């Protein structure tokens, strides 16, 4: 592919699917499967996914047979992503032989459709299985404020999400949405490793990596800390501090390289998007000579075109559980 002139986050998330499929930790996935309670039509599993993007995890769980009877609430702050998630999911389910029915703006929104932009429900049915997916465009903080003490879920999923927020304050609030004994699954949680190979200049490569991670550590959203470049490893202690136990953990590194036929699927675009992200994050950074950094970016782009760039991001998948005896005293 030629170097993109514009960048689309929707296309990036679509391209990310095949990278995630390879990366997800099988042991943690199997532990999740084993820990999920049985569901029936009368007692469906209640799942909440925050920062759901295009809904790739819904597809994965349904295809993997982890959801049989379930209500799945998928939220994301971006209305365009939620709308696209709904479109992709309905289309995917229909091609997989599910009977699909879509509801107009929903009853699922307790405060009426105007209060819940993008709120919709998709009903998927096939013999012995019934899944309802409710989608909504909403900031997770607003969602927590609205739902706390109102509803609880059996499983909360946060894929590639927790490294974008302030975990010490967000995690306890998220856990309060789980029923006692409920599960928290956090796959693809960034953990402080960004590797581009081959090396261009080992010293300069290292400075770029350090500065890039620093932008995550120093990120402020609405004046509040919102990120940690080592979220994965820090999550163990945060979970413990919030009263949850870790049931399983393992690495889920992204490893992207070209084969004889180039990069798989749309992964060349994925790489260009990652380079664009690094470029945008570090443009004008005081520790980087602007000309040298521009040349570095151009070289990385050329490596994608030549199929020589290897990209590795270190990440962790973590499965946690809140105690079965936990009651509403948690903050
Ligand atoms: C890195 S993407 C991951 C998307 C999806 N989980 C995946 O792995 O494909 C992070 C997602 O979180 C959403 N997001 C970020 N901050 C959010 C917030 N405060 N509330 C709700 N969604 C948020 C973004 O819009 C984005 O779709």
Short mmCIF file of C-alpha atoms and ligand atoms in Angstrom, two decimals:
data_model
loop_
_atom_site.label_atom_id
_atom_site.label_comp_id
_atom_site.label_asym_id
_atom_site.label_seq_id
_atom_site.Cartn_x
_atom_site.Cartn_y
_atom_site.Cartn_z
CA UNK A 1 0.00 0.00 0.00
CA UNK A 2 1.10 3.58 -0.46
CA UNK A 3 1.58 5.89 2.52
CA UNK A 4 -1.89 7.08 3.66
CA UNK A 5 -2.66 10.79 3.29
CA UNK A 6 -5.38 10.75 5.91
CA UNK A 7 -6.01 8.56 8.92
CA UNK A 8 -9.20 6.89 10.06
CA UNK A 9 -9.56 5.53 13.59
CA UNK A 10 -12.36 3.25 12.37
CA UNK A 11 -10.08 1.69 9.77
CA UNK A 12 -7.33 1.39 12.41
CA UNK A 13 -9.65 -0.53 14.75
CA UNK A 14 -10.73 -2.79 11.89
CA UNK A 15 -7.08 -3.43 10.97
CA UNK A 16 -6.27 -4.09 14.64
CA UNK A 17 -8.59 -7.12 14.77
CA UNK A 18 -6.21 -9.59 13.13
CA UNK A 19 -3.33 -8.26 15.28
CA UNK A 20 -5.42 -8.75 18.44
CA UNK A 21 -6.56 -12.21 17.34
CA UNK A 22 -2.94 -13.36 17.27
CA UNK A 23 -2.04 -11.54 20.47
CA UNK A 24 -4.82 -12.47 22.90
CA UNK A 25 -3.52 -14.73 25.62
CA UNK A 26 -5.05 -18.22 25.24
CA UNK A 27 -4.53 -19.15 28.90
CA UNK A 28 -6.37 -16.06 30.15
CA UNK A 29 -9.10 -16.62 27.55
CA UNK A 30 -9.59 -20.22 28.72
CA UNK A 31 -9.59 -19.09 32.35
CA UNK A 32 -12.33 -16.60 31.48
CA UNK A 33 -14.30 -19.34 29.74
CA UNK A 34 -13.95 -21.62 32.79
CA UNK A 35 -14.88 -18.87 35.28
CA UNK A 36 -18.07 -17.71 33.52
CA UNK A 37 -21.25 -18.87 35.26
CA UNK A 38 -23.71 -21.02 33.29
CA UNK A 39 -26.38 -19.03 31.53
CA UNK A 40 -29.90 -19.97 30.53
CA UNK A 41 -32.70 -18.18 28.70
CA UNK A 42 -34.22 -17.39 32.12
CA UNK A 43 -30.90 -16.36 33.65
CA UNK A 44 -28.75 -14.77 30.95
CA UNK A 45 -25.19 -13.62 31.54
CA UNK A 46 -24.94 -9.84 31.90
CA UNK A 47 -21.85 -8.43 30.20
CA UNK A 48 -20.66 -4.82 30.07
CA UNK A 49 -17.90 -3.69 27.72
CA UNK A 50 -16.44 -0.20 28.08
CA UNK A 51 -14.55 1.50 25.25
CA UNK A 52 -15.97 -1.20 22.97
CA UNK A 53 -14.89 0.50 19.72
CA UNK A 54 -16.26 -1.51 16.78
CA UNK A 55 -17.48 -4.35 18.97
CA UNK A 56 -14.77 -6.82 17.95
CA UNK A 57 -14.89 -8.49 21.36
CA UNK A 58 -18.62 -9.25 21.08
CA UNK A 59 -17.95 -11.13 17.85
CA UNK A 60 -15.00 -12.96 19.39
CA UNK A 61 -16.98 -14.08 22.47
CA UNK A 62 -19.99 -15.14 20.41
CA UNK A 63 -17.85 -16.99 17.83
CA UNK A 64 -15.80 -18.61 20.60
CA UNK A 65 -19.01 -19.97 22.20
CA UNK A 66 -18.47 -18.08 25.48
CA UNK A 67 -21.85 -16.37 25.19
CA UNK A 68 -24.94 -18.57 24.95
CA UNK A 69 -27.68 -16.59 26.67
CA UNK A 70 -26.52 -13.07 27.31
CA UNK A 71 -27.33 -9.40 27.47
CA UNK A 72 -24.28 -7.44 26.32
CA UNK A 73 -23.99 -3.71 26.95
CA UNK A 74 -21.32 -2.14 24.72
CA UNK A 75 -20.46 1.50 25.34
CA UNK A 76 -17.99 3.89 23.76
CA UNK A 77 -17.74 7.67 23.93
CA UNK A 78 -17.54 7.94 20.11
CA UNK A 79 -20.95 7.96 18.46
CA UNK A 80 -19.52 7.15 15.02
CA UNK A 81 -17.76 4.05 16.37
CA UNK A 82 -20.87 2.84 18.18
CA UNK A 83 -22.96 3.31 15.02
CA UNK A 84 -20.36 1.40 13.01
CA UNK A 85 -20.18 -1.32 15.70
CA UNK A 86 -23.91 -1.82 15.40
CA UNK A 87 -23.75 -2.04 11.61
CA UNK A 88 -20.77 -4.45 11.60
CA UNK A 89 -22.21 -6.67 14.32
CA UNK A 90 -25.63 -7.07 12.68
CA UNK A 91 -23.98 -7.82 9.34
CA UNK A 92 -21.54 -10.29 10.89
CA UNK A 93 -24.25 -12.11 12.89
CA UNK A 94 -26.45 -12.46 9.81
CA UNK A 95 -23.58 -13.95 7.79
CA UNK A 96 -22.97 -16.39 10.65
CA UNK A 97 -26.55 -17.66 10.39
CA UNK A 98 -28.04 -15.79 13.37
CA UNK A 99 -31.55 -14.40 13.15
CA UNK A 100 -30.99 -10.71 13.69
CA UNK A 101 -33.48 -8.06 14.72
CA UNK A 102 -32.69 -4.43 15.44
CA UNK A 103 -34.66 -2.15 17.74
CA UNK A 104 -34.99 1.57 17.24
CA UNK A 105 -33.58 3.89 19.96
CA UNK A 106 -34.16 1.99 22.99
CA UNK A 107 -36.10 1.18 26.01
CA UNK A 108 -32.61 0.12 27.20
CA UNK A 109 -31.95 3.75 28.03
CA UNK A 110 -33.57 4.34 31.39
CA UNK A 111 -33.79 8.12 30.90
CA UNK A 112 -35.32 8.05 27.42
CA UNK A 113 -33.72 7.99 23.96
CA UNK A 114 -32.66 11.67 23.99
CA UNK A 115 -30.51 11.01 27.07
CA UNK A 116 -28.71 8.10 25.38
CA UNK A 117 -27.35 9.03 21.95
CA UNK A 118 -26.70 6.01 19.77
CA UNK A 119 -28.60 3.67 22.13
CA UNK A 120 -29.89 0.67 20.23
CA UNK A 121 -30.45 -3.02 20.75
CA UNK A 122 -29.61 -5.91 18.47
CA UNK A 123 -31.28 -9.26 19.15
CA UNK A 124 -29.47 -12.33 17.85
CA UNK A 125 -31.07 -15.73 17.98
CA UNK A 126 -30.31 -19.25 16.90
CA UNK A 127 -31.38 -22.60 18.34
CA UNK A 128 -30.31 -22.81 21.98
CA UNK A 129 -28.75 -19.33 22.01
CA UNK A 130 -30.11 -15.83 22.44
CA UNK A 131 -28.01 -12.70 22.78
CA UNK A 132 -29.09 -9.07 23.05
CA UNK A 133 -26.47 -6.41 22.43
CA UNK A 134 -27.30 -2.90 23.67
CA UNK A 135 -25.00 -0.19 22.32
CA UNK A 136 -24.66 3.34 23.59
CA UNK A 137 -22.39 6.32 22.96
CA UNK A 138 -21.48 7.60 26.41
CA UNK A 139 -18.42 8.52 28.43
CA UNK A 140 -17.58 5.80 30.93
CA UNK A 141 -17.62 8.28 33.85
CA UNK A 142 -21.17 9.36 32.99
CA UNK A 143 -22.20 5.74 32.53
CA UNK A 144 -20.85 4.81 35.97
CA UNK A 145 -22.56 7.81 37.58
CA UNK A 146 -25.87 6.81 35.98
CA UNK A 147 -25.73 3.06 36.62
CA UNK A 148 -24.08 2.79 40.03
CA UNK A 149 -26.52 1.26 42.48
CA UNK A 150 -29.00 0.73 39.66
CA UNK A 151 -27.67 -2.31 37.73
CA UNK A 152 -24.83 -4.80 38.09
CA UNK A 153 -23.06 -7.05 35.61
CA UNK A 154 -21.51 -10.56 35.77
CA UNK A 155 -18.59 -9.64 33.53
CA UNK A 156 -16.96 -6.32 32.73
CA UNK A 157 -14.62 -6.12 29.73
CA UNK A 158 -12.09 -3.36 29.11
CA UNK A 159 -9.96 -4.19 26.08
CA UNK A 160 -7.14 -1.79 25.19
CA UNK A 161 -8.84 0.74 27.46
CA UNK A 162 -7.44 0.99 30.98
CA UNK A 163 -4.17 2.55 29.77
CA UNK A 164 -6.26 5.53 28.63
CA UNK A 165 -7.71 6.42 32.03
CA UNK A 166 -6.60 7.06 35.60
CA UNK A 167 -6.81 3.51 36.95
CA UNK A 168 -6.55 4.30 40.70
CA UNK A 169 -9.76 6.37 40.53
CA UNK A 170 -11.56 4.60 37.66
CA UNK A 171 -11.05 0.97 38.69
CA UNK A 172 -12.92 1.04 42.04
CA UNK A 173 -15.86 2.77 40.36
CA UNK A 174 -15.86 0.18 37.56
CA UNK A 175 -15.72 -2.70 40.02
CA UNK A 176 -18.75 -1.28 41.81
CA UNK A 177 -20.73 -2.14 38.66
CA UNK A 178 -20.01 -5.86 39.15
CA UNK A 179 -22.22 -8.16 41.16
CA UNK A 180 -20.44 -9.89 44.07
CA UNK A 181 -18.19 -12.55 42.52
CA UNK A 182 -18.29 -10.75 39.14
CA UNK A 183 -15.39 -10.90 36.68
CA UNK A 184 -13.21 -8.20 35.12
CA UNK A 185 -11.43 -9.09 31.85
CA UNK A 186 -8.80 -6.58 30.67
CA UNK A 187 -7.10 -7.87 27.54
CA UNK A 188 -4.54 -5.90 25.47
CA UNK A 189 -3.54 -3.61 28.32
CA UNK A 190 -0.42 -1.69 27.34
CA UNK A 191 2.63 -2.42 29.47
CA UNK A 192 5.58 -0.25 28.61
CA UNK A 193 7.16 -1.80 25.52
CA UNK A 194 7.26 -0.23 22.05
CA UNK A 195 9.76 -1.82 19.69
CA UNK A 196 10.48 -0.96 16.07
CA UNK A 197 12.94 -3.12 14.19
CA UNK A 198 15.30 -2.92 12.42
CA UNK A 199 17.04 -0.30 14.52
CA UNK A 200 17.70 3.01 12.80
CA UNK A 201 19.92 4.49 15.49
CA UNK A 202 19.71 2.51 18.74
CA UNK A 203 20.27 5.59 20.91
CA UNK A 204 17.71 7.75 19.08
CA UNK A 205 15.23 4.83 18.89
CA UNK A 206 15.43 4.52 22.68
CA UNK A 207 14.90 8.27 23.23
CA UNK A 208 11.82 8.16 20.98
CA UNK A 209 10.40 5.19 22.87
CA UNK A 210 11.01 6.88 26.24
CA UNK A 211 9.49 10.19 25.11
CA UNK A 212 6.50 8.39 23.61
CA UNK A 213 5.81 6.54 26.86
CA UNK A 214 6.26 9.75 28.79
CA UNK A 215 3.41 11.34 26.76
CA UNK A 216 1.15 8.54 28.05
CA UNK A 217 2.31 9.05 31.64
CA UNK A 218 1.74 12.81 31.45
CA UNK A 219 -1.55 12.75 29.54
CA UNK A 220 -4.25 14.95 31.09
CA UNK A 221 -7.89 14.87 30.04
CA UNK A 222 -10.06 17.66 31.46
CA UNK A 223 -7.12 18.45 33.74
CA UNK A 224 -7.01 14.93 35.23
CA UNK A 225 -4.30 12.28 34.82
CA UNK A 226 -5.40 9.84 32.09
CA UNK A 227 -2.82 7.24 31.31
CA UNK A 228 0.08 5.13 32.43
CA UNK A 229 2.56 3.54 30.06
CA UNK A 230 2.91 0.58 32.46
CA UNK A 231 -0.80 0.06 33.19
CA UNK A 232 -0.52 -3.73 32.70
CA UNK A 233 2.03 -4.38 35.44
CA UNK A 234 0.48 -1.81 37.79
CA UNK A 235 -2.95 -3.38 37.43
CA UNK A 236 -2.03 -6.23 39.80
CA UNK A 237 -1.59 -3.82 42.72
CA UNK A 238 -4.55 -1.66 41.70
CA UNK A 239 -6.81 -4.72 41.66
CA UNK A 240 -5.55 -5.82 45.05
CA UNK A 241 -6.04 -2.31 46.48
CA UNK A 242 -9.60 -2.31 45.13
CA UNK A 243 -10.34 -5.63 46.83
CA UNK A 244 -10.28 -7.83 43.73
CA UNK A 245 -8.19 -10.96 43.11
CA UNK A 246 -6.27 -11.85 39.96
CA UNK A 247 -7.50 -15.16 38.52
CA UNK A 248 -5.21 -15.28 35.47
CA UNK A 249 -2.69 -13.10 33.67
CA UNK A 250 -0.45 -13.42 30.65
CA UNK A 251 1.19 -11.43 27.89
CA UNK A 252 -0.65 -10.41 24.73
CA UNK A 253 2.07 -8.64 22.79
CA UNK A 254 1.29 -7.28 19.36
CA UNK A 255 3.84 -8.64 16.93
CA UNK A 256 3.46 -7.37 13.38
CA UNK A 257 5.80 -8.46 10.60
CA UNK A 258 5.54 -9.15 6.88
CA UNK A 259 5.62 -12.59 5.31
CA UNK A 260 6.32 -13.59 1.71
CA UNK A 261 3.08 -11.84 0.66
CA UNK A 262 3.63 -8.72 2.71
CA UNK A 263 1.74 -7.82 5.89
CA UNK A 264 -1.42 -9.85 6.60
CA UNK A 265 -4.92 -8.37 6.19
CA UNK A 266 -4.82 -4.54 6.60
CA UNK A 267 -1.81 -4.59 8.94
CA UNK A 268 0.32 -2.30 6.73
CA UNK A 269 -2.32 0.35 7.44
CA UNK A 270 -2.24 -0.59 11.13
CA UNK A 271 1.53 0.09 11.13
CA UNK A 272 1.13 3.41 9.32
CA UNK A 273 -1.46 4.41 11.92
CA UNK A 274 0.89 3.51 14.78
CA UNK A 275 3.69 5.57 13.20
CA UNK A 276 1.21 8.43 12.74
CA UNK A 277 0.27 8.15 16.44
CA UNK A 278 3.93 8.34 17.52
CA UNK A 279 4.49 11.24 15.10
CA UNK A 280 1.50 13.19 16.40
CA UNK A 281 2.35 12.50 20.06
CA UNK A 282 5.94 13.69 19.70
CA UNK A 283 5.68 16.52 17.15
CA UNK A 284 7.54 19.50 18.58
CA UNK A 285 8.89 17.54 21.57
CA UNK A 286 11.72 19.49 23.22
CA UNK A 287 13.98 16.43 23.59
CA UNK A 288 13.87 15.57 19.86
CA UNK A 289 15.62 17.37 17.03
CA UNK A 290 12.71 18.12 14.65
CA UNK A 291 14.61 17.34 11.44
CA UNK A 292 16.08 14.13 12.75
CA UNK A 293 12.68 13.01 14.07
CA UNK A 294 11.00 13.77 10.72
CA UNK A 295 13.67 11.67 8.96
CA UNK A 296 13.09 8.84 11.47
CA UNK A 297 9.33 8.88 10.77
CA UNK A 298 9.97 8.88 7.01
CA UNK A 299 12.33 5.92 7.38
CA UNK A 300 9.80 3.96 9.43
CA UNK A 301 7.16 4.63 6.77
CA UNK A 302 9.54 3.47 4.05
CA UNK A 303 10.19 0.29 6.04
CA UNK A 304 6.45 -0.46 6.01
CA UNK A 305 6.41 0.04 2.24
CA UNK A 306 9.37 -2.32 1.87
CA UNK A 307 7.85 -4.86 4.28
CA UNK A 308 10.88 -4.73 6.56
CA UNK A 309 9.34 -3.05 9.61
CA UNK A 310 8.69 -5.26 12.61
CA UNK A 311 6.57 -3.72 15.35
CA UNK A 312 6.14 -5.14 18.84
CA UNK A 313 4.03 -3.68 21.65
CA UNK A 314 4.18 -5.30 25.05
CA UNK A 315 0.76 -5.83 26.61
CA UNK A 316 -0.93 -7.93 29.29
CA UNK A 317 -4.27 -9.71 29.54
CA UNK A 318 -5.59 -9.84 33.09
CA UNK A 319 -8.66 -11.58 34.50
CA UNK A 320 -9.82 -10.45 37.93
CA UNK A 321 -12.72 -11.19 40.23
CA UNK A 322 -14.39 -9.24 43.00
CA UNK A 323 -15.11 -11.28 46.13
CA UNK A 324 -18.44 -13.07 46.31
CA UNK A 325 -19.13 -11.53 49.72
CA UNK A 326 -18.40 -7.98 48.59
CA UNK A 327 -21.29 -5.63 49.25
CA UNK A 328 -22.08 -2.05 48.36
CA UNK A 329 -19.60 -0.54 50.82
CA UNK A 330 -16.90 -0.30 48.13
CA UNK A 331 -16.07 3.22 46.87
C1 LIG B 1 -7.80 1.80 21.91
S1 LIG B 1 -9.50 1.86 21.58
C2 LIG B 1 -9.98 0.18 21.89
C3 LIG B 1 -11.30 -0.18 21.25
C4 LIG B 1 -11.69 -1.64 21.46
N1 LIG B 1 -11.81 -1.96 22.87
C5 LIG B 1 -10.67 -2.52 20.81
O1 LIG B 1 -9.80 -3.04 21.48
O2 LIG B 1 -10.75 -2.69 19.59
C6 LIG B 1 -10.12 2.69 23.01
C7 LIG B 1 -11.61 2.99 22.89
O3 LIG B 1 -12.04 3.58 24.11
C8 LIG B 1 -12.91 4.67 23.81
N2 LIG B 1 -12.82 5.59 24.96
C9 LIG B 1 -11.76 6.30 25.37
N3 LIG B 1 -12.03 7.00 26.48
C10 LIG B 1 -13.33 6.72 26.79
C11 LIG B 1 -14.20 7.14 27.83
N4 LIG B 1 -13.80 7.99 28.76
N5 LIG B 1 -15.46 6.65 27.84
C12 LIG B 1 -15.88 5.78 26.89
N6 LIG B 1 -15.09 5.35 25.87
C13 LIG B 1 -13.83 5.82 25.81
C14 LIG B 1 -12.39 5.24 22.52
O4 LIG B 1 -13.38 5.96 21.82
C15 LIG B 1 -11.92 3.97 21.79
O5 LIG B 1 -12.95 3.44 20.98
#
